[in-house]
XYZ file of C-alpha atoms in Angstrom:
451
model
C 48.062 140.064 157.594
C 44.224 139.964 156.962
C 44.028 142.827 159.661
C 46.677 145.019 157.410
C 44.678 144.324 154.245
C 41.456 144.996 155.586
C 42.266 148.644 156.242
C 40.909 151.004 153.644
C 44.185 153.037 152.979
C 46.051 149.764 152.590
C 43.675 148.664 149.887
C 43.660 152.258 148.222
C 47.279 152.222 148.066
C 47.478 148.632 146.386
C 44.523 149.652 144.055
C 47.219 152.786 143.009
C 50.011 150.267 142.778
C 47.661 147.724 140.350
C 46.270 150.991 138.288
C 49.658 152.186 137.578
C 50.917 148.720 136.460
C 47.890 148.072 134.316
C 48.279 151.592 132.521
C 52.001 150.589 131.669
C 51.217 147.153 130.405
C 47.776 147.613 128.462
C 47.314 151.235 128.064
C 44.457 151.148 125.928
C 42.432 148.785 128.000
C 43.804 151.241 131.293
C 42.433 154.401 129.244
C 38.770 152.629 128.995
C 38.661 152.326 132.962
C 38.108 156.236 133.224
C 34.435 155.524 134.275
C 35.578 153.796 137.658
C 36.834 156.744 138.901
C 34.467 158.904 137.490
C 31.619 156.946 139.098
C 33.054 157.005 142.614
C 33.713 160.819 142.294
C 29.996 161.358 141.486
C 29.091 158.952 144.238
C 30.596 161.380 146.505
C 29.533 164.603 144.838
C 26.103 163.095 145.372
C 26.506 163.109 149.185
C 28.311 166.580 149.518
C 25.231 168.863 149.459
C 23.017 166.883 152.091
C 26.344 166.288 154.342
C 27.211 169.962 154.424
C 23.646 171.141 154.605
C 22.764 168.737 157.639
C 26.241 169.147 159.284
C 26.149 173.118 159.472
C 22.391 173.194 159.966
C 22.332 171.145 163.148
C 25.541 172.432 164.321
C 24.686 176.056 164.459
C 20.978 175.459 165.415
C 22.501 173.969 168.645
C 24.795 176.842 169.416
C 24.685 178.818 172.390
C 25.753 182.289 170.866
C 25.385 183.572 167.490
C 28.098 186.198 167.903
C 30.692 183.396 167.898
C 29.604 182.629 164.488
C 30.267 185.898 163.023
C 33.843 185.706 164.994
C 34.551 182.237 163.687
C 33.753 183.228 160.157
C 35.873 186.519 160.009
C 38.964 184.772 161.730
C 38.722 182.073 159.180
C 38.354 184.047 156.074
C 41.627 185.928 157.336
C 43.491 182.814 157.951
C 42.584 181.408 154.503
C 43.660 184.423 152.892
C 47.080 184.673 154.533
C 47.810 181.148 154.169
C 46.855 180.786 150.244
C 48.777 184.226 149.803
C 51.970 182.547 151.511
C 51.151 179.606 149.090
C 51.160 181.712 145.965
C 54.501 183.489 147.212
C 56.455 180.319 147.802
C 55.295 178.998 144.424
C 56.546 182.338 142.710
C 60.033 182.190 144.591
C 60.499 178.405 143.738
C 59.684 178.947 139.775
C 61.968 182.023 139.616
C 64.670 180.026 141.507
C 64.698 176.800 139.488
C 63.401 178.325 136.051
C 61.701 175.357 134.851
C 60.730 176.561 131.512
C 63.935 178.441 130.563
C 65.612 177.295 127.211
C 62.302 175.544 125.972
C 62.070 178.447 123.359
C 58.480 177.344 122.506
C 56.993 179.178 119.728
C 53.269 179.990 120.710
C 52.234 180.130 117.025
C 53.337 176.435 116.228
C 51.220 175.124 119.127
C 47.902 173.320 118.357
C 45.404 174.781 120.522
C 42.375 172.869 119.708
C 42.779 170.589 122.744
C 42.352 173.825 124.829
C 38.584 174.263 123.697
C 37.160 172.203 126.716
C 38.947 174.525 129.296
C 38.637 177.803 127.771
C 35.131 177.225 126.990
C 34.379 176.824 130.694
C 36.312 180.263 131.516
C 34.180 183.171 132.983
C 35.563 186.648 133.034
C 33.728 187.475 136.485
C 34.317 190.709 138.497
C 34.535 190.535 142.253
C 30.997 191.643 142.708
C 29.845 188.935 140.135
C 31.792 186.391 142.369
C 29.781 187.741 145.411
C 26.444 187.713 143.696
C 26.950 184.219 142.541
C 27.503 182.881 146.170
C 23.455 183.767 146.471
C 21.381 181.158 144.492
C 18.790 181.685 142.394
C 16.750 179.391 144.383
C 17.481 176.825 146.885
C 16.561 174.176 145.070
C 18.933 175.408 142.165
C 21.854 175.395 144.649
C 21.441 171.766 145.468
C 20.889 170.787 142.069
C 24.255 172.219 140.857
C 25.969 171.110 143.808
C 27.477 174.571 144.437
C 29.074 174.308 147.846
C 29.089 178.206 148.642
C 25.514 178.723 147.867
C 24.717 175.580 149.942
C 26.746 176.817 152.796
C 25.237 180.250 152.808
C 21.583 178.781 152.965
C 22.526 176.238 155.812
C 24.109 179.049 157.879
C 20.818 181.210 157.554
C 18.784 178.032 158.439
C 20.721 177.372 161.212
C 20.545 180.786 162.733
C 17.062 180.728 162.157
C 16.509 177.414 163.935
C 18.702 178.710 166.813
C 16.475 181.681 167.341
C 13.308 179.690 167.262
C 14.541 177.831 170.334
C 12.945 175.069 171.940
C 9.995 174.810 169.182
C 12.569 173.895 166.726
C 14.039 170.837 168.655
C 11.822 168.007 167.119
C 12.879 169.548 163.574
C 16.773 169.755 164.626
C 16.444 166.156 166.069
C 15.035 164.715 162.816
C 17.718 166.618 160.652
C 20.373 165.050 163.111
C 18.848 161.477 162.575
C 18.910 162.141 158.965
C 22.573 163.079 158.933
C 23.576 159.777 160.830
C 21.834 158.152 157.694
C 23.982 160.005 155.529
C 27.421 159.371 157.012
C 26.313 155.794 156.860
C 26.119 156.143 153.181
C 29.365 157.852 153.258
C 30.607 154.830 154.855
C 29.362 152.387 152.278
C 30.771 154.526 149.187
C 34.145 154.844 150.801
C 34.353 150.980 150.595
C 34.449 151.603 146.955
C 37.510 153.795 147.128
C 39.968 151.178 145.827
C 38.006 150.567 142.952
C 37.666 154.120 142.102
C 41.646 154.782 142.439
C 42.436 151.776 140.452
C 39.960 153.308 137.229
C 41.814 156.817 138.175
C 45.151 155.943 138.077
C 45.006 153.521 135.243
C 43.237 155.863 133.138
C 45.959 158.537 133.739
C 48.939 156.211 133.023
C 47.229 154.462 130.139
C 46.210 157.733 128.395
C 49.272 159.901 129.193
C 51.890 157.421 129.866
C 54.966 158.053 131.871
C 56.926 159.566 128.662
C 54.871 162.873 129.548
C 56.361 163.200 132.953
C 59.999 162.979 131.993
C 59.493 165.471 129.119
C 58.454 168.245 131.810
C 60.008 166.653 134.971
C 61.379 169.840 136.096
C 58.201 171.470 136.047
C 56.753 168.673 138.043
C 59.263 168.300 140.467
C 59.129 172.372 141.458
C 55.358 171.565 142.155
C 56.084 168.705 144.307
C 59.036 170.329 145.798
C 57.108 173.403 146.669
C 54.108 171.431 147.978
C 56.410 169.738 150.447
C 58.184 173.139 151.327
C 54.763 174.768 152.126
C 53.555 171.748 154.347
C 56.677 171.663 156.484
C 57.649 175.161 156.647
C 54.319 176.888 156.626
C 51.858 174.392 158.045
C 54.395 172.832 160.267
C 54.803 175.968 162.312
C 51.252 176.512 162.460
C 50.795 173.235 163.613
C 53.328 173.790 166.433
C 51.724 176.959 167.589
C 48.297 175.360 167.633
C 49.769 172.726 170.010
C 49.894 169.458 167.913
C 52.551 167.628 165.610
C 52.287 167.842 162.139
C 53.434 164.367 161.702
C 50.835 162.984 164.166
C 48.148 164.930 162.110
C 49.416 163.412 158.753
C 49.184 159.858 160.181
C 45.822 160.649 161.788
C 44.263 161.333 158.234
C 46.684 158.775 156.411
C 43.382 156.796 155.076
C 42.071 160.390 153.519
C 45.147 161.199 151.908
C 45.690 157.829 150.517
C 42.030 158.191 148.832
C 43.079 161.750 147.725
C 46.277 160.243 146.041
C 44.061 157.636 144.072
C 41.114 160.171 143.147
C 43.103 163.230 142.769
C 40.042 165.045 144.291
C 40.178 166.777 147.753
C 36.167 166.561 147.632
C 36.109 162.689 147.639
C 37.284 162.735 151.359
C 35.186 165.991 152.475
C 32.672 164.089 154.558
C 35.267 162.261 156.180
C 37.295 165.118 157.065
C 34.645 166.644 158.528
C 34.248 163.545 160.737
C 37.781 163.523 161.640
C 37.925 166.726 162.765
C 35.083 166.407 164.898
C 36.915 163.237 166.061
C 40.123 165.530 166.974
C 37.951 167.752 169.435
C 36.776 170.568 166.908
C 33.366 171.499 167.761
C 30.733 170.356 165.343
C 29.629 173.751 163.714
C 33.141 174.798 163.378
C 34.209 171.558 161.428
C 31.095 171.975 159.353
C 31.715 175.538 158.189
C 35.566 175.498 158.139
C 36.237 172.284 155.849
C 33.600 172.867 153.144
C 34.446 176.566 152.707
C 38.075 175.686 152.681
C 37.573 173.893 149.393
C 36.920 177.302 147.701
C 38.750 179.767 150.120
C 41.776 177.823 151.070
C 43.119 176.108 147.949
C 46.785 175.931 149.206
C 47.924 173.415 146.553
C 46.208 174.938 143.720
C 47.499 178.452 144.701
C 51.035 176.709 144.399
C 50.146 175.362 141.176
C 48.862 178.616 139.409
C 51.823 180.629 140.521
C 54.235 178.001 139.183
C 52.452 177.162 135.830
C 51.875 180.841 134.887
C 55.436 181.857 135.291
C 56.425 178.359 133.545
C 54.619 179.232 130.754
C 56.215 182.751 130.435
C 59.543 181.077 130.751
C 59.028 178.460 128.318
C 57.517 181.032 125.659
C 60.312 183.609 126.201
C 57.637 186.140 127.607
C 59.655 188.766 129.313
C 58.030 189.607 132.874
C 59.254 192.162 135.170
C 58.828 191.782 138.943
C 56.219 194.305 138.769
C 54.654 191.969 136.047
C 54.784 188.898 138.492
C 53.295 190.672 141.224
C 50.440 191.413 139.067
C 50.030 187.923 138.211
C 50.126 187.260 142.067
C 47.557 189.923 142.797
C 45.266 188.423 140.032
C 45.796 184.900 141.312
C 44.729 186.022 145.153
C 41.262 186.493 143.535
C 40.946 183.738 140.865
C 42.265 180.818 143.007
C 39.234 181.402 145.304
C 37.134 180.179 142.632
C 38.517 176.655 142.760
C 36.509 173.593 143.414
C 38.071 170.436 144.859
C 37.704 168.349 141.602
C 40.383 167.332 139.050
C 40.784 169.547 136.341
C 39.300 172.733 138.087
C 42.790 173.844 138.351
C 43.302 174.028 134.614
C 40.287 175.970 134.006
C 41.112 178.476 136.809
C 44.554 178.984 135.473
C 43.022 179.618 131.973
C 40.762 182.336 133.612
C 43.711 184.018 134.874
C 45.925 183.989 131.923
C 43.126 185.431 129.962
C 42.530 188.084 132.425
C 46.137 189.198 132.269
C 46.855 189.107 128.347
C 50.814 189.070 129.009
C 51.244 185.522 129.258
C 49.840 183.779 126.094
C 46.859 181.229 127.218
C 48.166 178.817 124.158
C 51.097 178.031 126.149
C 48.901 175.911 128.502
C 49.165 173.143 125.795
C 52.461 172.464 127.486
C 50.776 171.434 130.715
C 48.110 169.101 129.122
C 50.298 166.284 129.222
C 51.339 166.207 132.732
C 48.545 168.501 134.436
C 46.849 165.324 135.626
C 49.945 164.116 137.149
C 50.123 167.110 139.044
C 46.841 167.192 140.539
C 47.588 164.497 143.079
C 50.080 167.041 144.876
C 47.565 169.812 144.497
C 44.874 167.686 145.992
C 46.760 166.316 148.803
C 48.020 169.623 149.872
C 44.583 171.080 149.728
C 43.584 168.471 151.985
C 46.458 168.830 154.577
C 45.815 172.543 154.455
C 42.368 172.297 155.189
C 42.604 169.918 158.035
C 45.361 171.993 159.917
C 43.425 175.375 159.125
C 40.373 173.772 160.755
C 42.149 172.549 163.974
C 44.222 176.101 164.030
C 40.973 177.979 163.504
C 39.189 176.011 165.976
C 42.215 176.529 168.376
C 42.053 180.166 167.933
C 38.391 180.623 168.601
C 38.267 178.368 171.521
C 36.404 175.759 169.852
C 38.852 172.924 170.136
C 38.841 170.314 172.879
C 42.622 169.755 173.103
C 42.540 166.784 175.210
C 40.546 164.839 172.904
C 42.527 166.224 169.800
C 45.688 164.723 171.570
C 44.065 161.367 172.431
C 42.878 161.312 168.652
C 46.151 162.328 167.238
C 48.031 159.745 169.568
C 45.857 156.956 168.288
C 44.019 156.452 171.610
C 40.628 155.425 171.771
C 38.082 158.594 171.618
C 34.920 158.174 173.741
C 31.929 156.603 171.538
C 28.692 155.134 172.076
C 27.346 151.834 170.744
C 24.665 153.639 168.821
C 26.993 155.376 166.601
C 28.313 151.773 164.832
C 30.138 153.835 162.128
C 33.660 152.962 160.922
C 36.413 155.141 161.511
C 36.052 157.428 158.640
C 32.454 158.281 159.870
C 31.875 160.747 163.123
C 31.189 159.511 166.473
C 27.736 160.959 166.918
C 25.954 160.921 170.091
C 22.280 160.562 169.981
C 20.036 163.716 170.440
C 19.329 164.518 174.199
C 22.664 162.654 175.409
C 25.031 164.174 177.582
C 27.626 166.523 176.071
C 26.042 166.432 172.779
C 27.035 168.944 169.962
C 28.789 171.467 172.130
C 28.499 174.798 171.038
C 31.504 177.133 170.813
C 31.022 178.249 174.434
C 31.203 174.740 175.751
C 33.954 173.586 173.649
C 36.354 176.521 174.760
C 35.506 175.479 178.610
C 36.212 171.605 177.724
């Protein structure tokens, strides 16, 4: 019994249930527990920039071929675009099939839009070139200060390539970064012990503030979102898993700790360091895992894509806004761009949706008032789907480019012991790093493909 309750995912699950119970019994007290969830997310975000930077730089610096880096990047972007577009299409089909907003007959003029100010004020009408230019930071310090994942990723890739070109003279510096990275993952291990507290506070706040009543009033919409996420995972990610040589079910069991943490915090960012570690444990080459997982937060938001297409058409249905097939395809085309601006944090989806509707001009932004009460309850489905999609994508891309040790992957997914050294001394949620200079340390893509 002690062994079961000692597992982190069991503790998180218990915390989620207790948080929901507190939210129902003492809603006012529960609503005041929001800082517990916020503090945990802030601790994780505090670690994101250095973890991404150190993982990517050390991984690329030890790669044997820079040509492989470009090949991985191109194929990753191609995979992200195809899969996230499929997510948008499935969401569009489901919302047209079940029509969750039909019959609501909402008069837009009667809606109090004052609550939307927080979200609409954050909307930016950037062009595609603005989006591209924003990937380049004004200064390196600015990128780290703001925690901009794409900007940090760009600088990390450039520094990693530079160090690889320097050669043996950079070895001491790379080894130092390697040691610092091990220290960062130990801090991740410490912070993750607080996950149950963060999950308890986040769930208690959600239930206490919005109550279960808001779920029932828009239950059909929520059911569509959850159903679509399940369909996407089974019928899109499932075949990708089979084609890549592994079982979806075994993969879900492999990342169950991360999924329960995401369930409690509603944030896919909350498990980013652990997902990088898990992918390495599953045989993904270190530079590939370090690049794909962080970039997937922005370029591969499968759960967000599903939510966007369903929510946009739902608002049109509820407000009796007529949309032709051509109009819906335009919505889809705009979402293919705006969905790439998603972050991994709770609430970002609402802001991106506001930007999309504002850009279109056909669907009333005021209709988003209908989503305020239940958006937080749907964020769990979005975040979990994002996390699963990002993990599956990483393994699939690694297999595609020959950067996956399939023997190690099957051992990890089957629950067998993966080789570790006594010097790693990290829990299951941290990576099994081998000290610099040890045999087989940090294989590049070429080595990984030969494994």
